[in-house]
PDB file of C-alpha atoms and ligand atoms in Angstrom:
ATOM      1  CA  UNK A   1     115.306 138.372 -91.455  1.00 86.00           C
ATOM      2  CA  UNK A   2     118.846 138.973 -93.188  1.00 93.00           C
ATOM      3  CA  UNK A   3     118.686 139.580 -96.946  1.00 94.00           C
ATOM      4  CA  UNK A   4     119.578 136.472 -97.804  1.00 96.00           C
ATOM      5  CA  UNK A   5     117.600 134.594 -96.299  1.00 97.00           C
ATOM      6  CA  UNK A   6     114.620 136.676 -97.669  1.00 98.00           C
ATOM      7  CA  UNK A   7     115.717 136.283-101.279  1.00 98.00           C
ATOM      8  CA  UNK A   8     116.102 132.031-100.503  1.00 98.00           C
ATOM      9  CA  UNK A   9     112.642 131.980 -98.985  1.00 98.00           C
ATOM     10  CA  UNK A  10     111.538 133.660-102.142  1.00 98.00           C
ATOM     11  CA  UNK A  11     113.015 131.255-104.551  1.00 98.00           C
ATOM     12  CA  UNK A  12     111.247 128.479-102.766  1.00 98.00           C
ATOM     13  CA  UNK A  13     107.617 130.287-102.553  1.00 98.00           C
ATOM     14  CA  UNK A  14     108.635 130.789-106.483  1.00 98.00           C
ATOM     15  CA  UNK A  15     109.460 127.322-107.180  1.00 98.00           C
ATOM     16  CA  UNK A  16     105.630 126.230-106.240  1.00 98.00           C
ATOM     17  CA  UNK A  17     104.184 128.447-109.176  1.00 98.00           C
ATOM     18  CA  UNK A  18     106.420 126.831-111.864  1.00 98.00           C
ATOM     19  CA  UNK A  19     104.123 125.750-114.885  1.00 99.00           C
ATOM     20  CA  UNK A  20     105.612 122.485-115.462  1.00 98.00           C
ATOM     21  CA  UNK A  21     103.427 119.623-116.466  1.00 98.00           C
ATOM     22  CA  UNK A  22     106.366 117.908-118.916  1.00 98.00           C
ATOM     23  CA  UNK A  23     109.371 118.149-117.323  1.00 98.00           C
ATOM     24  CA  UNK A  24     107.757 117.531-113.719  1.00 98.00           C
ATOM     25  CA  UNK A  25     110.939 120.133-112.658  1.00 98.00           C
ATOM     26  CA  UNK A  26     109.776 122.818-111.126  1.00 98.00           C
ATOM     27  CA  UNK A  27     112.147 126.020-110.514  1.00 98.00           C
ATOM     28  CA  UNK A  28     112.009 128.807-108.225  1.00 98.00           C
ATOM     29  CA  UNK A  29     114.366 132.416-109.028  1.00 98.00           C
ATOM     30  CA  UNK A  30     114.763 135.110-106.637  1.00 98.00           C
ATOM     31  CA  UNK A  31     116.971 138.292-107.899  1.00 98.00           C
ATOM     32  CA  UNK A  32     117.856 140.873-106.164  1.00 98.00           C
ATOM     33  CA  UNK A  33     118.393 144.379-107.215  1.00 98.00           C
ATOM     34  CA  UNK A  34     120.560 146.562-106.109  1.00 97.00           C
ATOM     35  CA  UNK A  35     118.336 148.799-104.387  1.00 96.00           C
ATOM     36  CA  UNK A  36     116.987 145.776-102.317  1.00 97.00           C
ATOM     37  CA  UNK A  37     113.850 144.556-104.268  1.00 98.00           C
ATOM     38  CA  UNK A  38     113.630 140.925-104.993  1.00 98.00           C
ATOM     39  CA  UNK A  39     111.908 140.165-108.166  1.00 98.00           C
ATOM     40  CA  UNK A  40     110.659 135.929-108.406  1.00 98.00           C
ATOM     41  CA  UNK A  41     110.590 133.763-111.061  1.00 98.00           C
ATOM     42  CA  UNK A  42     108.977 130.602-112.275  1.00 99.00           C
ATOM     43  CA  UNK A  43     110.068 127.644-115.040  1.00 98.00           C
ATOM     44  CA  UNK A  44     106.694 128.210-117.417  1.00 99.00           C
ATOM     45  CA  UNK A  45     107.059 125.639-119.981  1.00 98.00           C
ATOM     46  CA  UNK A  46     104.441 125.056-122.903  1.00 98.00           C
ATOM     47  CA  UNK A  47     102.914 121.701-124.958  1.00 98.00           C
ATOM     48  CA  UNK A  48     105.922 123.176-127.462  1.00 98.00           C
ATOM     49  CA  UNK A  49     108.547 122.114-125.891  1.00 98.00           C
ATOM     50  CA  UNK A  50     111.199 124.728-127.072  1.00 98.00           C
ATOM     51  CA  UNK A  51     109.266 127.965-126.111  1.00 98.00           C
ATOM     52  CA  UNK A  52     109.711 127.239-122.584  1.00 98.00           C
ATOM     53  CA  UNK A  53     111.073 129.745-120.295  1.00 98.00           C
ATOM     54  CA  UNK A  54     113.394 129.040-117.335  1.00 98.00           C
ATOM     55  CA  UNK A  55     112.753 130.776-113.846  1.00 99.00           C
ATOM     56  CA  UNK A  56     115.690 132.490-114.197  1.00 98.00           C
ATOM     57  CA  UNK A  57     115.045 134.425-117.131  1.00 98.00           C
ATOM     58  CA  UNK A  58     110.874 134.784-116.017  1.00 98.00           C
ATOM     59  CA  UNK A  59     112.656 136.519-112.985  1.00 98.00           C
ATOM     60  CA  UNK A  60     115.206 138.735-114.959  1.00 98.00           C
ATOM     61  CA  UNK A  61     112.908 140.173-117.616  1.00 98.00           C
ATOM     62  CA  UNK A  62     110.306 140.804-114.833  1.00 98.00           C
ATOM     63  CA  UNK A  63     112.626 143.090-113.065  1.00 98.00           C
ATOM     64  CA  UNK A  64     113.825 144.961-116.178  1.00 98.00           C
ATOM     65  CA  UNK A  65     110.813 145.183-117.604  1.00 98.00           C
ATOM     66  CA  UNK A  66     109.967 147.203-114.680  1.00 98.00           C
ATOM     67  CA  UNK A  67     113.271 149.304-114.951  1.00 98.00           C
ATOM     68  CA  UNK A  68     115.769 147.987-112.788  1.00 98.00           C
ATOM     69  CA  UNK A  69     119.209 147.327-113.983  1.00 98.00           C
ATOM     70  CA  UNK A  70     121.336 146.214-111.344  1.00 98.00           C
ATOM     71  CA  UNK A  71     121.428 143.133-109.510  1.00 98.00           C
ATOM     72  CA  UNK A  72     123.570 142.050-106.645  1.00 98.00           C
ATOM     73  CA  UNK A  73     122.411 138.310-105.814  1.00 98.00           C
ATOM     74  CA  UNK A  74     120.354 135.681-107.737  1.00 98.00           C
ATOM     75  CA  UNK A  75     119.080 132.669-105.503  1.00 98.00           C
ATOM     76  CA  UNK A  76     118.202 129.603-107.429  1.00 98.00           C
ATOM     77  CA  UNK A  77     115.995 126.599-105.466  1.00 98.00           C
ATOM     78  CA  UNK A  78     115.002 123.063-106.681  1.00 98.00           C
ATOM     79  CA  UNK A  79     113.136 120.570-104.864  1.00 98.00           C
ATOM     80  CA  UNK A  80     116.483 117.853-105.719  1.00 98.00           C
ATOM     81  CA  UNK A  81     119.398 116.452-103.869  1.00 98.00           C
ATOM     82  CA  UNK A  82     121.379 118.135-106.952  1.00 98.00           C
ATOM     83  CA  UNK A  83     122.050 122.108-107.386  1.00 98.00           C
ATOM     84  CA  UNK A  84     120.651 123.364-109.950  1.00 96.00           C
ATOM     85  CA  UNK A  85     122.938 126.150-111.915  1.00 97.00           C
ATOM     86  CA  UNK A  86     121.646 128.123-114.465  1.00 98.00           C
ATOM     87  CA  UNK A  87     121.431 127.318-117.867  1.00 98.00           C
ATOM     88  CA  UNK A  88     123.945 128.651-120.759  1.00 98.00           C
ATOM     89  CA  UNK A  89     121.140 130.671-122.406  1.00 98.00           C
ATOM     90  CA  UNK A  90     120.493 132.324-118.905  1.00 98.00           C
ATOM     91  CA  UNK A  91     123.762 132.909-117.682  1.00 98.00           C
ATOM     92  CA  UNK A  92     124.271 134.992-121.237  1.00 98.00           C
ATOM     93  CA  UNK A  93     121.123 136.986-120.685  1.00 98.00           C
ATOM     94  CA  UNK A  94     122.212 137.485-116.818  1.00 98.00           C
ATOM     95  CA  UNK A  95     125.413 138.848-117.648  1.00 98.00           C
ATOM     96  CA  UNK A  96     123.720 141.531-119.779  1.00 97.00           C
ATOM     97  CA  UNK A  97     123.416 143.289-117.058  1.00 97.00           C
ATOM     98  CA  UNK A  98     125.229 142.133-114.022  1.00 95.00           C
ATOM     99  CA  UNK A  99     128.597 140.637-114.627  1.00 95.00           C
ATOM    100  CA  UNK A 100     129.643 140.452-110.928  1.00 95.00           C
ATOM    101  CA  UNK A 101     126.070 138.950-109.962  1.00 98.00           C
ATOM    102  CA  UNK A 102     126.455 136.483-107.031  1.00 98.00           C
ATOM    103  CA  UNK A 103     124.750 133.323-107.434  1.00 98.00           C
ATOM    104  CA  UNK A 104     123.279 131.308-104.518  1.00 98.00           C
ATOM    105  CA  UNK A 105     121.754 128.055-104.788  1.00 98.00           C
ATOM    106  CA  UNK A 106     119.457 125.780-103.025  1.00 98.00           C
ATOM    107  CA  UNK A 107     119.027 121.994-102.906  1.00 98.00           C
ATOM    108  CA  UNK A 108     115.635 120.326-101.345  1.00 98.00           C
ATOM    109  CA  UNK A 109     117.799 119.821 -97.653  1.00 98.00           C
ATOM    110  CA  UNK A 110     117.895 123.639 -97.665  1.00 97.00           C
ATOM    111  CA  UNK A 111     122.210 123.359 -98.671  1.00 98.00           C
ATOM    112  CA  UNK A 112     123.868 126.525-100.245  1.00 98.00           C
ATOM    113  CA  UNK A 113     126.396 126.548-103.161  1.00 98.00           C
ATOM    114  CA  UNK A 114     127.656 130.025-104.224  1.00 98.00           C
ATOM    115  CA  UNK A 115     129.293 130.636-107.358  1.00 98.00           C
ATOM    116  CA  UNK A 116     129.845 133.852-109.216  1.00 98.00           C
ATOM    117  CA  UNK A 117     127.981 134.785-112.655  1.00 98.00           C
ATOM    118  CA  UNK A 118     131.944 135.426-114.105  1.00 98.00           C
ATOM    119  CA  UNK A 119     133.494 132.225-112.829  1.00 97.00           C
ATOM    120  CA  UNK A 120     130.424 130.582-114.745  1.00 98.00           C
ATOM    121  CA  UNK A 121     130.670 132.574-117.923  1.00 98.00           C
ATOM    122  CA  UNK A 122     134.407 133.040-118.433  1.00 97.00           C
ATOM    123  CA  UNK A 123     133.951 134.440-121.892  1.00 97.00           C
ATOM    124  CA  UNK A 124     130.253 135.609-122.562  1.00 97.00           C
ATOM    125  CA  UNK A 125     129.216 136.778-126.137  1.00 97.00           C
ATOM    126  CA  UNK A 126     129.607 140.898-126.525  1.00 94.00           C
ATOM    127  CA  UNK A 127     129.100 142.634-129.508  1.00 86.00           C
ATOM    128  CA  UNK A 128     131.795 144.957-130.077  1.00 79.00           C
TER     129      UNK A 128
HETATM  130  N1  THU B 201     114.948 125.221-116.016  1.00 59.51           N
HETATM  131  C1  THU B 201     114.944 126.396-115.332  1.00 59.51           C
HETATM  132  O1  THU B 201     113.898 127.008-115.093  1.00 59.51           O
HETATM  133  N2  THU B 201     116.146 126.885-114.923  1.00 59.51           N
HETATM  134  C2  THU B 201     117.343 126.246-115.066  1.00 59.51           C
HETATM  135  O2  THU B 201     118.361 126.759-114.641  1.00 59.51           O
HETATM  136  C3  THU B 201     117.395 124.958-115.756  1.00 59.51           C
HETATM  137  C4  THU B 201     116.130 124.485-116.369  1.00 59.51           C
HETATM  138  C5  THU B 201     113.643 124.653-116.390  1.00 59.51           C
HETATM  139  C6  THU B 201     113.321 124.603-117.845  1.00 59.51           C
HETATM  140  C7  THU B 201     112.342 123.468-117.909  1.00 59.51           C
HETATM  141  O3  THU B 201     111.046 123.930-117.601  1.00 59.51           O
HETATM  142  C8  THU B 201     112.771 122.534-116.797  1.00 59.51           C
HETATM  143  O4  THU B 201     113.601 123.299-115.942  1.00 59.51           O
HETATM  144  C9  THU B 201     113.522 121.299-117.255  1.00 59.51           C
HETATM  145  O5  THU B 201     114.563 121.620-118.072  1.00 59.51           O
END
């Protein structure tokens, strides 16, 4: 199976362990490091509302908390007609590290959109 395609199927099996009981919208996150490990993430949301955590970032941290660094593709699935990009607050945190990050998403019918993390962050917040 090409890359890819692994790192889609993986964002799917992801989106089933989202922890979603308010929103009812679960998200699946699939990053893939440089070296060719895909790290998964879940949407886990909580009965207070605001310390929920998006897939995306549930994916990220997992990675770096386990030292990688450099990412090449992030695949993004939810079970709508709609793509899902990431949020603001994600797309800030994902551009920590990987600026040039290629982002894939999914829609329920199994369609692709790819966008790059720069084209959807023009001007990200650095400290200088
Ligand atoms: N969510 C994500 O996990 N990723 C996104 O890119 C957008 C939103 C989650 C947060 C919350 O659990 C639910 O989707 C509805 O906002």
């Amino acid at each position: 199976m090409k890359e890819i395609d692994r790192l889609i199927k993986a964002a799917r099996k992801a989106s089933n362990f989202a922890y979603a009981p308010y929103s009812k919208f679960k998200v699946g996150a699939a990053l893939l490091t440089k070296s060719g490990i895909i790290y998964s993430g879940a949407n886990v949301e909580n009965a207070s509302y605001g310390l929920t955590v998006c897939a995306e970032r549930i994916a990220l941290f997992k990675a770096v908390s386990e030292g990688k660094k450099d990412f090449r593709a992030l695949a993004i699935y939810t079970k709508t007609k709609d793509f899902t990009t990431p949020c603001g607050a994600c797309r800030q945190v994902l551009m920590e590290f990987s600026p040039n990050l290629s982002i894939i998403i999914i829609n329920a019918s199994g369609k692709i959109k790819k966008f790059s993390l720069s084209k959807l962050l023009p001007h990200p917040f650095a400290k200088k």
